[in-house]
Amino acid sequence: MSAERQGVRVGVIGAGLMGREVASAFGRWFALLDCPVIPELRAVCDVNAAALDWFRQVPTVKHFDTDHRALLARADIDVVYVAVPHDLHEALYLDVLRSGKDLFAEKPFGIDLAAAVRIRDEARRLGRFVRVSSEFPFLPGARRAFKMASAAQLGRILEVRSAFLHSSDLDPSKPINWKRRSAQCGEAGVMNDLGLHVAHLPLRLGWKPSLVHAHLQKVYTTRPDGKGGMAPCDTWDNAVLHTTVTLGGEPVPMTLEMKRMAPTETNTWIFEALGTESGFRYSTKEPKTFWTYRRGKEQTWEKTDLGFDTAFRTITGSIFEPGFPDILMQMWAAFLAERQGVLGERFGCATPDEAVAHHELWAAALESHRLKSVVALGG
Ligand SMILES: NC(=O)c1ccc[n+]([C@@H]2O[C@H](COP(=O)([O-])OP(=O)(O)OC[C@H]3O[C@@H](n4cnc5c(N)ncnc54)[C@H](O)[C@@H]3O)[C@@H](O)[C@H]2O)c1
């Protein structure tokens, strides 16, 4: 480890699924060879005291709080990661910003567009460093796709597809949870839950739709409540947005798909773009395979096995396969390096402006569904 690497003290609010993933990423930070910053998980907070117990095995954690204001009052915390239900994002994010600490926020960055704008504007007013969690662009396949798309290698772009697909909700006996209740997940439902994963790379490429036509579906309207009864399940399960994006002055169809009911799909993230000169297809269903085509007399798809090609170098063998914990660690390395001003040319995490832009899409999709019509996006 180089002597110049700087330490950053991190607090986590929300000790659920994602809170534990972050602790795990920090716990093997020594796998990174050239990240100039070292995070130390110092404090954890959850309203459910039992959720804190898992963190007692993490040697660096010194503070265990059940009120986020107690964590925010601590002087030995520089950055706070908040992973709580969407209806709490705005209040907790604003509390973090006003406590003088920087924020790594979870998607969707507020329950709706108005909340996202308020959080972004307060962060800007206070001058805090804020980014939003979205880890798929850190996959080697996504990196390769982003590089091809931004190097204008595709020729005139014919079509784009970005998708994130789950299937466990096909089981009607799956119990209800907060992500399936509009009051906590947000009116945008599955778009709030899966949408940043789908919109992040198109937005970073400047592929922001000007027109949206949305197909939204609710399938099971009740689910077991876990106490022997049934509870209303009122969120959108599947959302398919047929959008138009202007590329090189030409309208191009771009499809954005977010589904909780996509048979056979388990966390499948897909990004594809086809152009007149070449094109790519990448799906986590075939996690190491990157498909490309190049126009010739005959057109064929070629597939390349990608290795462990990450932005921050690691001790991991270059032919090994990366997975979710690896890209989460890469995303955190990017967040901490950018905060320190040493990200360089590497891909940065989703910005508050990108989070606001993705909410604009979901607001337009809800409007499109209501009007049964195509909706134009401003700007
Ligand atoms: N980036 C990703 O890949 C990814 C994946 C899953 C979830 N998420 C996002 O992470 C966030 C959390 O999701 P999750 O799956 O970890 O949820 P979760 O339900 O597993 O955990 C949420 C935790 O927050 C706690 N909590 C609730 N209110 C609180 C409060 N006022 N103060 C402190 N703790 C409180 C709950 O007790 C729970 O332990 C959401 O925004 C979700 O969209 C991101």
Short mmCIF file of C-alpha atoms in Angstrom, two decimals, residues 92-323:
data_model
loop_
_atom_site.label_atom_id
_atom_site.label_comp_id
_atom_site.label_asym_id
_atom_site.label_seq_id
_atom_site.Cartn_x
_atom_site.Cartn_y
_atom_site.Cartn_z
CA LEU A 92 -32.21 11.67 5.17
CA TYR A 93 -30.15 12.94 2.23
CA LEU A 94 -30.93 16.55 3.20
CA ASP A 95 -29.97 15.80 6.81
CA VAL A 96 -26.62 14.37 5.61
CA LEU A 97 -25.90 17.41 3.44
CA ARG A 98 -26.82 19.84 6.22
CA SER A 99 -24.62 17.97 8.72
CA GLY A 100 -21.61 19.02 6.64
CA LYS A 101 -20.79 15.56 5.27
CA ASP A 102 -20.53 14.32 1.69
CA LEU A 103 -23.12 11.87 0.42
CA PHE A 104 -23.08 8.65 -1.55
CA ALA A 105 -26.79 8.31 -2.26
CA GLU A 106 -28.74 5.30 -3.40
CA LYS A 107 -30.94 5.38 -6.45
CA PRO A 108 -33.47 6.62 -7.34
CA PHE A 109 -32.26 9.72 -5.41
CA GLY A 110 -35.62 10.74 -3.96
CA ILE A 111 -39.04 9.22 -4.42
CA ASP A 112 -39.87 11.37 -7.48
CA LEU A 113 -38.64 14.15 -9.73
CA ALA A 114 -39.53 17.00 -7.36
CA ALA A 115 -37.64 15.34 -4.48
CA ALA A 116 -34.60 14.69 -6.70
CA VAL A 117 -34.49 18.34 -7.77
CA ARG A 118 -34.67 19.53 -4.13
CA ILE A 119 -31.83 17.22 -3.06
CA ARG A 120 -29.64 18.18 -6.03
CA ASP A 121 -30.22 21.89 -5.48
CA GLU A 122 -29.45 21.72 -1.76
CA ALA A 123 -26.23 19.78 -2.44
CA ARG A 124 -25.24 22.42 -4.96
CA ARG A 125 -26.08 25.29 -2.57
CA LEU A 126 -24.03 23.73 0.23
CA GLY A 127 -21.17 22.65 -2.04
CA ARG A 128 -21.23 19.00 -0.98
CA PHE A 129 -19.81 16.17 -3.07
CA VAL A 130 -22.70 13.87 -4.00
CA ARG A 131 -22.92 10.87 -6.32
CA VAL A 132 -25.52 8.16 -6.81
CA SER A 133 -25.01 4.40 -6.72
CA SER A 134 -25.15 2.62 -10.11
CA GLU A 135 -22.58 -0.13 -10.47
CA PHE A 136 -23.24 -1.85 -13.84
CA PRO A 137 -21.20 0.66 -15.91
CA PHE A 138 -18.17 -0.66 -14.01
CA LEU A 139 -18.49 -4.14 -15.58
CA PRO A 140 -15.85 -4.89 -18.22
CA GLY A 141 -18.61 -5.50 -20.82
CA ALA A 142 -20.29 -2.20 -20.02
CA ARG A 143 -16.93 -0.41 -20.14
CA ARG A 144 -16.26 -1.87 -23.60
CA ALA A 145 -19.74 -0.85 -24.79
CA PHE A 146 -19.34 2.69 -23.45
CA LYS A 147 -15.94 3.00 -25.13
CA MET A 148 -17.32 1.85 -28.52
CA ALA A 149 -20.36 4.12 -28.29
CA SER A 150 -18.43 7.20 -27.22
CA ALA A 151 -15.69 6.69 -29.85
CA ALA A 152 -18.35 7.08 -32.57
CA GLN A 153 -17.38 3.68 -34.04
CA LEU A 154 -20.95 2.68 -34.78
CA GLY A 155 -21.61 4.85 -37.82
CA ARG A 156 -25.15 6.16 -37.97
CA ILE A 157 -26.93 4.58 -35.02
CA LEU A 158 -29.98 2.53 -35.99
CA GLU A 159 -31.32 1.48 -32.60
CA VAL A 160 -30.46 1.21 -28.90
CA ARG A 161 -31.77 -1.12 -26.19
CA SER A 162 -31.05 -0.85 -22.48
CA ALA A 163 -32.74 -3.27 -20.08
CA PHE A 164 -32.67 -4.58 -16.53
CA LEU A 165 -34.72 -7.70 -15.91
CA HIS A 166 -35.83 -9.67 -12.87
CA SER A 167 -38.27 -12.59 -12.56
CA SER A 168 -38.77 -13.44 -8.89
CA ASP A 169 -42.06 -11.46 -8.78
CA LEU A 170 -43.60 -14.05 -11.13
CA ASP A 171 -44.05 -16.11 -7.95
CA PRO A 172 -47.41 -14.94 -6.53
CA SER A 173 -46.45 -16.35 -3.12
CA LYS A 174 -43.48 -13.97 -2.78
CA PRO A 175 -44.33 -11.80 0.24
CA ILE A 176 -44.87 -8.05 -0.09
CA ASN A 177 -42.05 -5.68 0.87
CA TRP A 178 -41.54 -1.89 0.73
CA LYS A 179 -40.31 -2.02 -2.90
CA ARG A 180 -43.77 -3.25 -3.95
CA ARG A 181 -45.74 -0.46 -2.22
CA SER A 182 -46.12 2.84 -4.07
CA ALA A 183 -46.09 4.84 -0.83
CA GLN A 184 -42.53 3.68 -0.10
CA CYS A 185 -41.14 2.79 -3.54
CA GLY A 186 -42.72 5.73 -5.36
CA GLU A 187 -45.40 6.10 -8.01
CA ALA A 188 -42.86 5.15 -10.68
CA GLY A 189 -42.63 1.64 -9.15
CA VAL A 190 -40.20 -0.58 -11.05
CA MET A 191 -38.75 2.48 -12.82
CA ASN A 192 -37.70 3.90 -9.43
CA ASP A 193 -36.28 0.53 -8.45
CA LEU A 194 -34.43 -0.57 -11.59
CA GLY A 195 -34.41 2.58 -13.72
CA LEU A 196 -31.05 4.19 -12.99
CA HIS A 197 -29.35 0.96 -14.05
CA VAL A 198 -31.06 1.31 -17.43
CA ALA A 199 -30.76 5.07 -17.94
CA HIS A 200 -27.25 5.73 -16.60
CA LEU A 201 -25.13 4.84 -19.66
CA PRO A 202 -27.50 6.37 -22.24
CA LEU A 203 -27.60 9.60 -20.21
CA ARG A 204 -23.80 9.66 -19.82
CA LEU A 205 -23.50 9.23 -23.60
CA GLY A 206 -25.81 12.22 -24.06
CA TRP A 207 -28.58 9.96 -25.41
CA LYS A 208 -31.42 11.71 -23.63
CA PRO A 209 -34.84 10.96 -25.13
CA SER A 210 -36.98 13.78 -26.51
CA LEU A 211 -40.11 11.60 -26.87
CA VAL A 212 -41.46 8.82 -24.63
CA HIS A 213 -44.22 6.28 -25.15
CA ALA A 214 -44.59 4.01 -22.13
CA HIS A 215 -46.20 0.62 -21.57
CA LEU A 216 -46.65 0.07 -17.83
CA GLN A 217 -48.03 -3.16 -16.35
CA LYS A 218 -49.29 -4.17 -12.91
CA VAL A 219 -49.75 -7.91 -12.72
CA TYR A 220 -50.48 -9.27 -9.21
CA THR A 221 -52.43 -6.68 -7.22
CA THR A 222 -52.05 -8.45 -3.85
CA ARG A 223 -49.25 -10.42 -2.19
CA PRO A 224 -48.90 -12.36 1.06
CA ASP A 225 -48.27 -9.95 3.93
CA GLY A 226 -46.05 -12.41 5.79
CA LYS A 227 -48.57 -12.60 8.65
CA GLY A 228 -51.02 -15.05 7.10
CA GLY A 229 -53.04 -12.46 5.18
CA MET A 230 -52.80 -10.59 1.91
CA ALA A 231 -51.68 -6.99 1.30
CA PRO A 232 -52.18 -4.67 -1.68
CA CYS A 233 -49.27 -4.64 -4.15
CA ASP A 234 -49.75 -1.43 -6.10
CA THR A 235 -46.47 -0.72 -7.88
CA TRP A 236 -45.80 -1.00 -11.62
CA ASP A 237 -44.19 -4.39 -12.21
CA ASN A 238 -42.95 -3.92 -15.77
CA ALA A 239 -42.16 -0.77 -17.75
CA VAL A 240 -41.17 -0.62 -21.41
CA LEU A 241 -40.40 2.84 -22.74
CA HIS A 242 -40.21 3.34 -26.50
CA THR A 243 -38.27 6.56 -26.77
CA THR A 244 -36.77 8.75 -29.46
CA VAL A 245 -33.30 10.15 -29.02
CA THR A 246 -31.69 12.55 -31.48
CA LEU A 247 -28.23 11.36 -32.54
CA GLY A 248 -26.28 13.20 -35.23
CA GLY A 249 -29.40 15.21 -35.98
CA GLU A 250 -31.44 12.05 -36.70
CA PRO A 251 -34.22 10.51 -34.60
CA VAL A 252 -33.20 7.07 -33.29
CA PRO A 253 -35.43 4.58 -31.46
CA MET A 254 -34.16 3.66 -28.00
CA THR A 255 -36.00 1.10 -25.87
CA LEU A 256 -35.66 1.20 -22.09
CA GLU A 257 -36.96 -1.89 -20.27
CA MET A 258 -37.38 -2.37 -16.53
CA LYS A 259 -39.11 -5.59 -15.52
CA ARG A 260 -39.78 -7.50 -12.34
CA MET A 261 -41.62 -10.14 -14.36
CA ALA A 262 -39.30 -11.19 -17.17
CA PRO A 263 -39.45 -15.01 -17.22
CA THR A 264 -36.05 -16.68 -16.60
CA GLU A 265 -34.16 -13.43 -15.92
CA THR A 266 -32.23 -13.02 -12.66
CA ASN A 267 -30.70 -9.55 -12.45
CA THR A 268 -29.99 -9.47 -16.20
CA TRP A 269 -28.53 -6.15 -17.33
CA ILE A 270 -28.43 -5.58 -21.10
CA PHE A 271 -27.00 -2.81 -23.26
CA GLU A 272 -27.07 -2.97 -27.08
CA ALA A 273 -26.57 -0.50 -29.90
CA LEU A 274 -26.56 -1.19 -33.63
CA GLY A 275 -25.17 1.20 -36.21
CA THR A 276 -24.48 1.26 -39.91
CA GLU A 277 -20.75 0.50 -39.39
CA SER A 278 -20.73 -1.72 -36.31
CA GLY A 279 -22.65 -2.60 -33.20
CA PHE A 280 -22.40 -4.27 -29.81
CA ARG A 281 -24.48 -6.45 -27.52
CA TYR A 282 -23.69 -7.10 -23.89
CA SER A 283 -25.76 -8.96 -21.31
CA THR A 284 -24.87 -10.15 -17.83
CA LYS A 285 -26.59 -13.39 -18.87
CA GLU A 286 -23.29 -14.16 -20.63
CA PRO A 287 -21.15 -12.12 -18.25
CA LYS A 288 -17.79 -12.43 -19.99
CA THR A 289 -18.98 -12.32 -23.58
CA PHE A 290 -18.96 -9.13 -25.60
CA TRP A 291 -20.65 -9.39 -28.99
CA THR A 292 -19.72 -7.06 -31.86
CA TYR A 293 -20.62 -6.86 -35.51
CA ARG A 294 -18.82 -4.92 -38.22
CA ARG A 295 -20.35 -4.15 -41.58
CA GLY A 296 -18.74 -6.01 -44.46
CA LYS A 297 -19.83 -7.84 -47.57
CA GLU A 298 -21.36 -10.32 -45.15
CA GLN A 299 -22.30 -9.40 -41.63
CA THR A 300 -21.45 -11.67 -38.72
CA TRP A 301 -21.48 -11.42 -34.97
CA GLU A 302 -18.14 -11.96 -33.27
CA LYS A 303 -17.81 -12.76 -29.61
CA THR A 304 -14.92 -11.86 -27.36
CA ASP A 305 -14.31 -13.26 -23.89
CA LEU A 306 -13.52 -10.35 -21.61
CA GLY A 307 -11.27 -10.78 -18.60
CA PHE A 308 -11.03 -8.77 -15.40
CA ASP A 309 -10.72 -5.46 -17.22
CA THR A 310 -11.59 -2.93 -14.52
CA ALA A 311 -10.81 0.79 -14.24
CA PHE A 312 -8.88 0.38 -10.98
CA ARG A 313 -6.28 -2.39 -11.12
CA THR A 314 -6.58 -5.28 -8.67
CA ILE A 315 -4.62 -8.31 -7.56
CA THR A 316 -7.18 -10.50 -9.35
CA GLY A 317 -5.92 -12.49 -12.35
CA SER A 318 -6.64 -10.75 -15.63
CA ILE A 319 -8.55 -13.78 -17.02
CA PHE A 320 -10.85 -14.20 -14.00
CA GLU A 321 -14.55 -13.32 -14.11
CA PRO A 322 -15.83 -10.23 -12.27
CA GLY A 323 -19.12 -10.19 -10.39
#
